[in-house]
Structure formats: C-alpha cells, structure tokens
CSV table of C-alpha atoms and ligand atoms in Angstrom, one decimal:
chain,number,residue,atom,x,y,z
A,1,UNK,CA,62.1,104.8,63.6
A,2,UNK,CA,59.3,105.0,66.2
A,3,UNK,CA,57.3,101.8,66.7
A,4,UNK,CA,54.4,102.2,69.0
A,5,UNK,CA,51.8,99.6,70.0
A,6,UNK,CA,48.8,100.0,67.6
A,7,UNK,CA,45.3,99.3,68.8
A,8,UNK,CA,41.8,99.5,67.2
A,9,UNK,CA,39.8,100.1,70.4
A,10,UNK,CA,40.8,97.1,72.5
A,11,UNK,CA,42.1,95.0,69.6
A,12,UNK,CA,45.9,94.9,70.0
A,13,UNK,CA,47.7,94.7,66.6
A,14,UNK,CA,51.3,94.9,67.8
A,15,UNK,CA,53.9,97.3,66.6
A,16,UNK,CA,53.7,98.4,63.0
A,17,UNK,CA,51.1,95.8,62.1
A,18,UNK,CA,51.0,94.2,58.7
A,19,UNK,CA,47.6,93.9,57.1
A,20,UNK,CA,46.4,91.8,54.3
A,21,UNK,CA,44.4,94.0,51.9
A,22,UNK,CA,40.9,92.6,51.1
A,23,UNK,CA,40.9,91.3,47.5
A,24,UNK,CA,37.8,89.8,45.9
A,25,UNK,CA,38.3,86.3,44.7
A,26,UNK,CA,41.8,86.1,46.3
A,27,UNK,CA,41.6,86.7,50.0
A,28,UNK,CA,39.2,84.0,50.9
A,29,UNK,CA,39.6,82.1,54.2
A,30,UNK,CA,42.0,79.5,52.6
A,31,UNK,CA,44.5,82.3,51.6
A,32,UNK,CA,44.0,84.3,54.7
A,33,UNK,CA,45.0,81.3,56.8
A,34,UNK,CA,48.2,81.0,54.8
A,35,UNK,CA,49.0,84.7,55.4
A,36,UNK,CA,48.2,84.3,59.1
A,37,UNK,CA,50.9,81.7,59.3
A,38,UNK,CA,53.2,84.1,57.7
A,39,UNK,CA,52.7,86.6,60.5
A,40,UNK,CA,50.0,89.0,59.2
A,41,UNK,CA,48.4,91.0,62.1
A,42,UNK,CA,45.0,91.9,60.7
A,43,UNK,CA,42.8,90.3,58.1
A,44,UNK,CA,39.7,91.4,56.2
A,45,UNK,CA,37.2,89.4,54.3
A,46,UNK,CA,36.7,90.0,50.6
A,47,UNK,CA,34.2,92.9,50.2
A,48,UNK,CA,30.5,91.9,50.6
A,49,UNK,CA,27.6,93.6,48.9
A,50,UNK,CA,25.2,95.0,51.5
A,51,UNK,CA,22.4,94.4,49.1
A,52,UNK,CA,23.4,90.8,48.6
A,53,UNK,CA,23.8,90.3,52.3
A,54,UNK,CA,20.4,91.6,53.3
A,55,UNK,CA,18.8,89.5,50.6
A,56,UNK,CA,20.5,86.4,51.8
A,57,UNK,CA,22.4,85.9,48.5
A,58,UNK,CA,24.5,82.7,48.8
A,59,UNK,CA,27.7,84.3,47.5
A,60,UNK,CA,27.5,87.2,50.0
A,61,UNK,CA,26.6,85.0,52.9
A,62,UNK,CA,29.5,82.6,52.2
A,63,UNK,CA,32.0,85.4,52.3
A,64,UNK,CA,31.1,86.0,56.0
A,65,UNK,CA,32.7,82.7,57.0
A,66,UNK,CA,36.1,82.8,58.8
A,67,UNK,CA,37.8,80.6,61.3
A,68,UNK,CA,38.8,81.5,64.8
A,69,UNK,CA,42.5,81.2,63.8
A,70,UNK,CA,42.0,84.3,61.6
A,71,UNK,CA,41.3,86.7,64.4
A,72,UNK,CA,41.5,89.6,64.5
A,73,UNK,CA,39.4,89.9,61.4
A,74,UNK,CA,37.2,92.5,59.9
A,75,UNK,CA,34.2,91.9,57.6
A,76,UNK,CA,34.2,94.4,54.8
A,77,UNK,CA,30.9,95.6,53.3
A,78,UNK,CA,30.1,97.9,50.5
A,79,UNK,CA,26.9,99.7,49.2
A,80,UNK,CA,25.3,103.1,48.7
A,81,UNK,CA,22.1,102.9,50.5
A,82,UNK,CA,21.9,104.0,54.2
A,83,UNK,CA,19.3,101.4,55.3
A,84,UNK,CA,21.0,98.6,53.4
A,85,UNK,CA,24.4,99.4,54.8
A,86,UNK,CA,23.0,99.6,58.4
A,87,UNK,CA,21.2,96.3,58.0
A,88,UNK,CA,24.2,94.7,56.3
A,89,UNK,CA,26.5,95.8,59.2
A,90,UNK,CA,24.0,94.4,61.7
A,91,UNK,CA,23.8,91.1,59.8
A,92,UNK,CA,27.6,90.9,59.5
A,93,UNK,CA,28.0,91.5,63.2
A,94,UNK,CA,26.1,88.2,63.9
A,95,UNK,CA,29.1,86.3,62.5
A,96,UNK,CA,31.1,87.9,65.4
A,97,UNK,CA,34.0,89.4,63.6
A,98,UNK,CA,36.3,91.7,65.5
A,99,UNK,CA,35.3,94.8,63.4
A,100,UNK,CA,33.3,95.9,60.4
A,101,UNK,CA,35.1,97.7,57.6
A,102,UNK,CA,33.4,99.9,55.0
A,103,UNK,CA,34.7,99.9,51.5
A,104,UNK,CA,34.8,103.5,50.1
A,105,UNK,CA,37.6,102.7,47.7
A,106,UNK,CA,36.5,100.2,45.0
A,107,UNK,CA,36.8,101.9,41.6
A,108,UNK,CA,35.3,99.0,39.6
A,109,UNK,CA,32.5,100.2,37.4
A,110,UNK,CA,29.8,97.9,38.5
A,111,UNK,CA,30.4,99.1,42.1
A,112,UNK,CA,31.4,102.8,41.8
A,113,UNK,CA,28.9,103.7,39.1
A,114,UNK,CA,26.1,103.0,41.6
A,115,UNK,CA,27.7,105.3,44.1
A,116,UNK,CA,29.2,102.5,46.2
A,117,UNK,CA,32.9,101.9,46.9
A,118,UNK,CA,35.0,104.8,45.5
A,119,UNK,CA,31.8,106.1,43.8
A,120,UNK,CA,31.1,107.7,47.2
A,121,UNK,CA,34.2,109.9,46.9
A,122,UNK,CA,31.9,112.1,44.8
A,123,UNK,CA,29.5,112.6,47.7
A,124,UNK,CA,31.5,113.0,50.9
A,125,UNK,CA,28.4,114.2,52.9
A,126,UNK,CA,26.6,110.9,52.1
A,127,UNK,CA,29.8,108.9,52.8
A,128,UNK,CA,30.0,110.5,56.2
A,129,UNK,CA,26.3,110.1,56.8
A,130,UNK,CA,26.3,106.4,56.0
A,131,UNK,CA,29.4,105.8,58.0
A,132,UNK,CA,28.0,107.6,61.0
A,133,UNK,CA,24.7,105.5,60.8
A,134,UNK,CA,26.7,102.3,60.6
A,135,UNK,CA,28.9,103.3,63.5
A,136,UNK,CA,25.8,104.0,65.6
A,137,UNK,CA,23.9,100.8,64.7
A,138,UNK,CA,26.5,98.3,65.9
A,139,UNK,CA,28.6,97.7,68.9
A,140,UNK,CA,31.8,96.6,67.1
A,141,UNK,CA,34.5,99.1,66.0
A,142,UNK,CA,34.0,100.4,62.4
A,143,UNK,CA,36.9,101.1,60.1
A,144,UNK,CA,37.1,102.5,56.6
A,145,UNK,CA,39.2,101.7,53.5
A,146,UNK,CA,39.3,104.3,50.9
A,147,UNK,CA,41.5,106.2,48.3
A,148,UNK,CA,43.0,109.7,48.1
A,149,UNK,CA,39.9,111.2,46.5
A,150,UNK,CA,37.9,111.2,43.3
A,151,UNK,CA,40.5,112.5,40.8
A,152,UNK,CA,43.7,114.5,40.5
A,153,UNK,CA,41.7,117.7,41.2
A,154,UNK,CA,39.9,116.3,44.2
A,155,UNK,CA,42.4,114.7,46.5
A,156,UNK,CA,40.5,115.5,49.7
A,157,UNK,CA,41.5,112.5,51.8
A,158,UNK,CA,42.8,114.7,54.7
A,159,UNK,CA,39.4,116.3,55.1
A,160,UNK,CA,37.6,112.9,54.5
A,161,UNK,CA,39.7,111.2,57.2
A,162,UNK,CA,39.0,113.9,59.7
A,163,UNK,CA,35.3,113.8,59.1
A,164,UNK,CA,35.1,110.0,59.2
A,165,UNK,CA,37.1,110.1,62.5
A,166,UNK,CA,34.6,112.7,63.8
A,167,UNK,CA,31.7,110.3,63.3
A,168,UNK,CA,33.4,107.5,65.1
A,169,UNK,CA,35.5,105.2,62.9
A,170,UNK,CA,38.4,103.6,64.7
A,171,UNK,CA,41.0,103.2,61.9
A,172,UNK,CA,41.4,104.1,58.3
A,173,UNK,CA,43.2,102.3,55.5
A,174,UNK,CA,44.2,104.5,52.5
A,175,UNK,CA,45.2,103.3,49.1
A,176,UNK,CA,47.4,106.0,47.6
A,177,UNK,CA,45.5,106.4,44.3
A,178,UNK,CA,42.4,108.3,43.3
A,179,UNK,CA,39.3,106.7,42.0
A,180,UNK,CA,40.1,107.9,38.5
A,181,UNK,CA,43.5,106.3,38.5
A,182,UNK,CA,42.0,102.8,39.1
A,183,UNK,CA,45.3,100.9,39.4
A,184,UNK,CA,47.3,103.0,37.0
A,185,UNK,CA,50.4,104.9,37.8
A,186,UNK,CA,52.3,104.7,41.1
A,187,UNK,CA,50.7,104.8,44.5
A,188,UNK,CA,51.4,108.2,46.1
A,189,UNK,CA,52.0,107.9,49.8
A,190,UNK,CA,52.6,111.6,50.5
A,191,UNK,CA,48.9,112.3,51.2
A,192,UNK,CA,48.7,109.2,53.3
A,193,UNK,CA,51.5,110.7,55.3
A,194,UNK,CA,49.6,114.0,55.5
A,195,UNK,CA,46.6,112.2,57.0
A,196,UNK,CA,48.9,110.4,59.5
A,197,UNK,CA,50.7,113.6,60.5
A,198,UNK,CA,47.6,115.7,60.8
A,199,UNK,CA,47.5,116.8,64.5
A,200,UNK,CA,43.7,116.2,64.6
A,201,UNK,CA,44.0,112.5,63.7
A,202,UNK,CA,44.0,110.2,66.7
A,203,UNK,CA,43.0,106.9,65.0
A,204,UNK,CA,45.4,104.4,63.4
A,205,UNK,CA,46.2,105.2,59.7
A,206,UNK,CA,47.2,102.3,57.5
A,207,UNK,CA,49.0,102.9,54.3
A,208,UNK,CA,48.4,100.9,51.2
A,209,UNK,CA,49.7,100.7,47.6
A,210,UNK,CA,52.4,98.9,45.6
A,211,UNK,CA,54.4,97.4,48.5
A,212,UNK,CA,56.2,94.3,47.1
A,213,UNK,CA,59.5,94.4,49.0
A,214,UNK,CA,60.6,94.7,52.7
A,215,UNK,CA,62.8,97.7,52.1
A,216,UNK,CA,59.9,99.6,50.4
A,217,UNK,CA,57.7,98.9,53.4
A,218,UNK,CA,60.5,100.1,55.6
A,219,UNK,CA,60.9,103.3,53.6
A,220,UNK,CA,57.2,104.1,53.6
A,221,UNK,CA,57.0,103.5,57.4
A,222,UNK,CA,60.1,105.6,57.9
A,223,UNK,CA,59.0,108.5,55.7
A,224,UNK,CA,55.3,108.7,56.5
A,225,UNK,CA,55.1,107.3,60.0
A,226,UNK,CA,52.0,105.3,59.1
A,227,UNK,CA,50.6,103.0,61.9
A,228,UNK,CA,50.5,99.9,59.8
A,229,UNK,CA,51.1,98.7,56.3
A,230,UNK,CA,48.5,97.0,54.1
A,231,UNK,CA,49.5,94.7,51.3
A,232,UNK,CA,47.4,93.3,48.5
A,233,UNK,CA,48.9,92.2,45.2
A,234,UNK,CA,52.4,91.9,46.6
A,235,UNK,CA,51.1,88.9,48.7
A,236,UNK,CA,49.5,87.0,45.8
A,237,UNK,CA,51.7,83.9,45.3
A,238,UNK,CA,54.0,85.5,47.8
A,239,UNK,CA,52.5,85.3,51.3
A,240,UNK,CA,56.1,85.2,52.6
A,241,UNK,CA,56.2,88.9,52.1
A,242,UNK,CA,54.8,89.4,55.6
A,243,UNK,CA,57.5,87.3,57.2
A,244,UNK,CA,60.1,89.0,55.1
A,245,UNK,CA,59.0,92.5,56.1
A,246,UNK,CA,58.8,91.6,59.8
A,247,UNK,CA,62.3,90.1,59.7
A,248,UNK,CA,63.6,93.2,57.9
A,249,UNK,CA,62.0,95.5,60.4
A,250,UNK,CA,63.4,93.5,63.3
A,251,UNK,CA,67.0,92.9,62.0
A,252,UNK,CA,67.6,95.2,59.0
A,253,UNK,CA,68.5,92.1,57.0
A,254,UNK,CA,66.7,90.3,54.2
A,255,UNK,CA,65.2,86.9,54.9
A,256,UNK,CA,66.2,84.3,52.2
A,257,UNK,CA,63.6,83.9,49.5
A,258,UNK,CA,61.6,80.7,49.7
A,259,UNK,CA,62.9,77.7,47.9
A,260,UNK,CA,60.8,76.0,45.3
A,261,UNK,CA,60.0,73.1,47.6
A,262,UNK,CA,58.7,75.6,50.2
A,263,UNK,CA,56.5,77.2,47.5
A,264,UNK,CA,55.1,73.8,46.6
A,265,UNK,CA,54.4,73.1,50.2
A,266,UNK,CA,52.5,76.4,50.8
A,267,UNK,CA,50.6,76.1,47.5
A,268,UNK,CA,49.5,72.6,48.6
A,269,UNK,CA,48.5,73.9,52.1
A,270,UNK,CA,46.5,76.6,50.3
A,271,UNK,CA,44.7,74.0,48.2
A,272,UNK,CA,44.1,71.8,51.3
A,273,UNK,CA,42.6,74.7,53.2
A,274,UNK,CA,40.4,75.5,50.3
A,275,UNK,CA,39.2,71.8,50.0
A,276,UNK,CA,38.3,71.8,53.7
A,277,UNK,CA,36.3,75.0,53.4
A,278,UNK,CA,34.7,74.8,49.9
A,279,UNK,CA,35.0,71.2,48.9
A,280,UNK,CA,37.3,69.5,46.4
A,281,UNK,CA,35.6,70.5,43.2
A,282,UNK,CA,35.5,74.2,43.9
A,283,UNK,CA,38.9,74.2,45.5
A,284,UNK,CA,40.6,72.6,42.5
A,285,UNK,CA,39.0,75.2,40.2
A,286,UNK,CA,39.7,78.2,42.4
A,287,UNK,CA,43.4,77.4,43.2
A,288,UNK,CA,44.1,77.6,39.5
A,289,UNK,CA,44.3,81.4,39.6
A,290,UNK,CA,47.1,81.2,42.1
A,291,UNK,CA,49.4,78.7,40.4
A,292,UNK,CA,51.2,81.2,38.1
A,293,UNK,CA,51.7,83.5,41.0
A,294,UNK,CA,53.3,80.9,43.2
A,295,UNK,CA,55.5,79.5,40.5
A,296,UNK,CA,56.1,82.4,38.1
A,297,UNK,CA,59.8,82.5,38.9
A,298,UNK,CA,60.5,78.9,37.7
A,299,UNK,CA,62.1,79.0,34.3
A,300,UNK,CA,60.4,75.9,33.0
A,301,UNK,CA,56.9,76.6,34.5
A,302,UNK,CA,55.2,76.9,31.1
A,303,UNK,CA,55.3,73.1,30.6
A,304,UNK,CA,53.5,72.5,33.9
A,305,UNK,CA,51.1,75.4,33.7
A,306,UNK,CA,48.7,74.0,31.1
A,307,UNK,CA,48.5,70.7,33.0
A,308,UNK,CA,47.8,72.5,36.2
A,309,UNK,CA,45.1,74.5,34.6
A,310,UNK,CA,43.3,71.5,33.2
A,311,UNK,CA,43.7,68.7,35.8
A,312,UNK,CA,40.6,67.9,37.8
A,313,UNK,CA,41.8,64.9,39.7
A,314,UNK,CA,43.3,65.7,43.1
A,315,UNK,CA,45.8,62.8,43.1
A,316,UNK,CA,47.1,63.9,39.7
A,317,UNK,CA,47.4,67.5,40.9
A,318,UNK,CA,49.3,66.3,44.0
A,319,UNK,CA,51.7,64.3,41.8
A,320,UNK,CA,52.3,67.2,39.5
A,321,UNK,CA,53.0,69.5,42.4
A,322,UNK,CA,55.6,67.0,43.6
A,323,UNK,CA,57.1,66.9,40.1
A,324,UNK,CA,57.3,70.7,40.1
A,325,UNK,CA,59.0,70.6,43.5
A,326,UNK,CA,61.6,68.2,42.1
A,327,UNK,CA,62.1,69.9,38.8
A,328,UNK,CA,64.7,72.4,39.9
A,329,UNK,CA,66.8,70.0,42.0
B,401,FMN,C1,41.9,91.3,42.5
B,401,FMN,C2,41.7,92.5,43.5
B,401,FMN,C3,40.6,92.5,44.2
B,401,FMN,C4,40.3,93.5,45.2
B,401,FMN,N1,39.2,93.5,46.0
B,401,FMN,C5,39.1,94.4,47.0
B,401,FMN,C6,38.0,94.3,47.9
B,401,FMN,O1,37.2,93.4,47.9
B,401,FMN,N2,38.0,95.3,48.9
B,401,FMN,C7,38.9,96.3,48.9
B,401,FMN,O2,38.7,97.2,49.8
B,401,FMN,N3,39.8,96.5,48.0
B,401,FMN,C8,40.0,95.5,47.1
B,401,FMN,N4,41.1,95.6,46.2
B,401,FMN,C9,42.0,96.7,46.4
B,401,FMN,C10,43.2,96.2,47.3
B,401,FMN,O3,42.7,96.0,48.6
B,401,FMN,C11,44.3,97.2,47.5
B,401,FMN,O4,43.8,98.4,48.0
B,401,FMN,C12,44.9,97.5,46.1
B,401,FMN,O5,45.2,96.4,45.4
B,401,FMN,C13,46.3,98.3,46.3
B,401,FMN,O6,47.1,97.7,47.1
B,401,FMN,P1,48.4,96.8,46.5
B,401,FMN,O7,49.2,97.7,45.6
B,401,FMN,O8,49.1,96.3,47.8
B,401,FMN,O9,47.7,95.6,45.8
B,401,FMN,C14,41.3,94.6,45.3
B,401,FMN,C15,42.4,94.6,44.5
B,401,FMN,C16,42.6,93.5,43.6
B,401,FMN,C17,43.9,93.5,42.8
C-alpha cells in the first residue's frame, strides 16, 4: 500500500491521516481533545449555522471555541446564502482555525430543506458559486464535506469534486451515501475511489462512512487509495479506534481492546474536559449521551445506566464511575 505525506496547503497531516468527522452535539471540544490524545490527525468543529454566526447567536459563537492542543482544526459552516456564507467564513476566520470547511452534506430536514448542507446537491451551480466566493473572501484554506449526490439517479460527486477543486478548495471529504439515503444502507466507497483516482484531482480526498474497525479502514485505504479516512459514529464511546487503526496500519496487528478501567478513565477525562470548558452543570448533563456508548459492552450496565442518567452531583457521579470500573474485576 502506498502511504504518501498528505498536506492541505502547508498543513502537514502525516501519512494516511485519520480525521474525526464533525458531529453536532458530539464532537465538541471536550470530545475532540479525547480523540486528539488517541492520535487523530485533523479535527473539525460541529457544523455552525452561517446565519447564526453572523447574527451573534450564542450557540453558534460558542461552537467556534477550540484549544491550541486541537490543531490542526477546521471550523465547519453551513448555509445557503452567498453573502451570509462569506460573512460567516470571515467571522470564523477571526477565531484563527487552520482551515474553514463548508458542509454540503447534511441531509437533516431543517438544514437541507432550506438548500443548505446536502440540500445544495440539487443546485451544483450555486454550490460552486458559494464555495468560490468563500474561497476568495478569506486567506485560510477552504475544504468541503459532502455526499455522493442527491439520490440514486444523481450520483455526480466526480463532477462536483472537479468543479469544487477548480474554484480553489484544498481538500474534500466524501461520505459514501446520497442525500436521499440519509443514514440508511451501506456507505458505498466505490465512487469515493473514482474521485480519488480521477487524473484531474490534485487535492487530498478523504473517505467517510461506516468505518468501525481497523481492518475495514485498511481495506478501504487499500482498495480506493484515499488520502485519509474520516470517522464519525465509530468513534462515539470508542475514541480508541484512532489508536487501533494507526497500530494496525503500522504493524498489521490488532491492538488489545481497552479494559473497563481504561474506559472509565477516558469517560472521566471527557467529563473533566467538559467541566473545564462548559461548567459543571452543563457538562454533567451533556456527558449523559456518551455513557451508554462508553459502557455498552458491560453485561451489567443496565443497573448503572439509570443512576448515571439521573445523578446531578459530581461526587456521586465520580463514585459511581469508580464502582463501574470495579464491577467487572
Ligand atoms: C449525531 C451526528 C451529527 C452529525 N453532525 C454533522 C455535522 O455537524 N457536520 C457534518 O459535516 N456531518 C455531520 N454528521 C455526519 C458525519 O460527519 C459523518 O459524515 C456520518 O456520520 C458518516 O460517517 P460515519 O459512518 O463514520 O459516522 C453527523 C452525524 C451524526 C451521526
């Protein structure tokens, strides 16, 4: 397998970089820091509404925050209006990320029905126009994350990728599903491979969709020659996946799966990061959606789950996490 050094302009990402996929309400700074410790090579913020950003919406502004440790990091924006997208990109640039990413892939109704996210897969001319304007209005590299096309009859990612490259994007991440598929079916990497192996493409192409195991990542890299692999759901409750893939790529062997005590330790770090960034109250509430993912494999987790989902006192949560750690000894 060929491993070449991957760069987005002058941002060096190493050989076959692993990328944490942006995930709203999951990949906040507290989780990104956990993944960074596990060897991830490139991070993105959760997507940020261009309209929210230019109107100073608190939720949008907060999503701009990241720490120096997270570099290289891209701020991802979404929207459907040229002026708002340009202004949002300029605003996001003030937070000094390493790059700006445009989301042309979100299929969720409240986004796509307005023509933002994957909604723009229905109007490629406008997608190219907005992307071009954003590229021209900032000095940072601009990347795009998108899907294979609108639906089964319109899988035009090869053409889309060429056109976006032509207006100056510096890398593209492709989720191997159409807008119509939402998250159904299996991700199809064959078209991602076609984009990568298109002679006209010069920018890095990152493949995304359904990677949950090291050997699957290896297979996709081997088969389709993508420049990097982006992982979303496979990292939720399992940030070790990045370490495992790196180890497998380097040695051809599987890294031992994390023990329960290790899971407790990382979950605790995740909570601590979150407390530092968002304060105790919010952190205790937000970490709840991660508990089941961290501990799903424990046979007796059900008995702890209800308590974890209701406790509000940090000391009690800490004690319960210790109890969980000791429960399988
Ligand atoms: C809960 C959730 C939130 C997501 N939020 C975003 C987002 O903010 N921006 C984005 O580009 N994609 C978002 N996605 C899509 C993922 O980045 C990724 O493309 C998709 O999950 C497929 O990759 P996977 O199979 O590795 O999860 C989200 C996905 C999930 C499950």
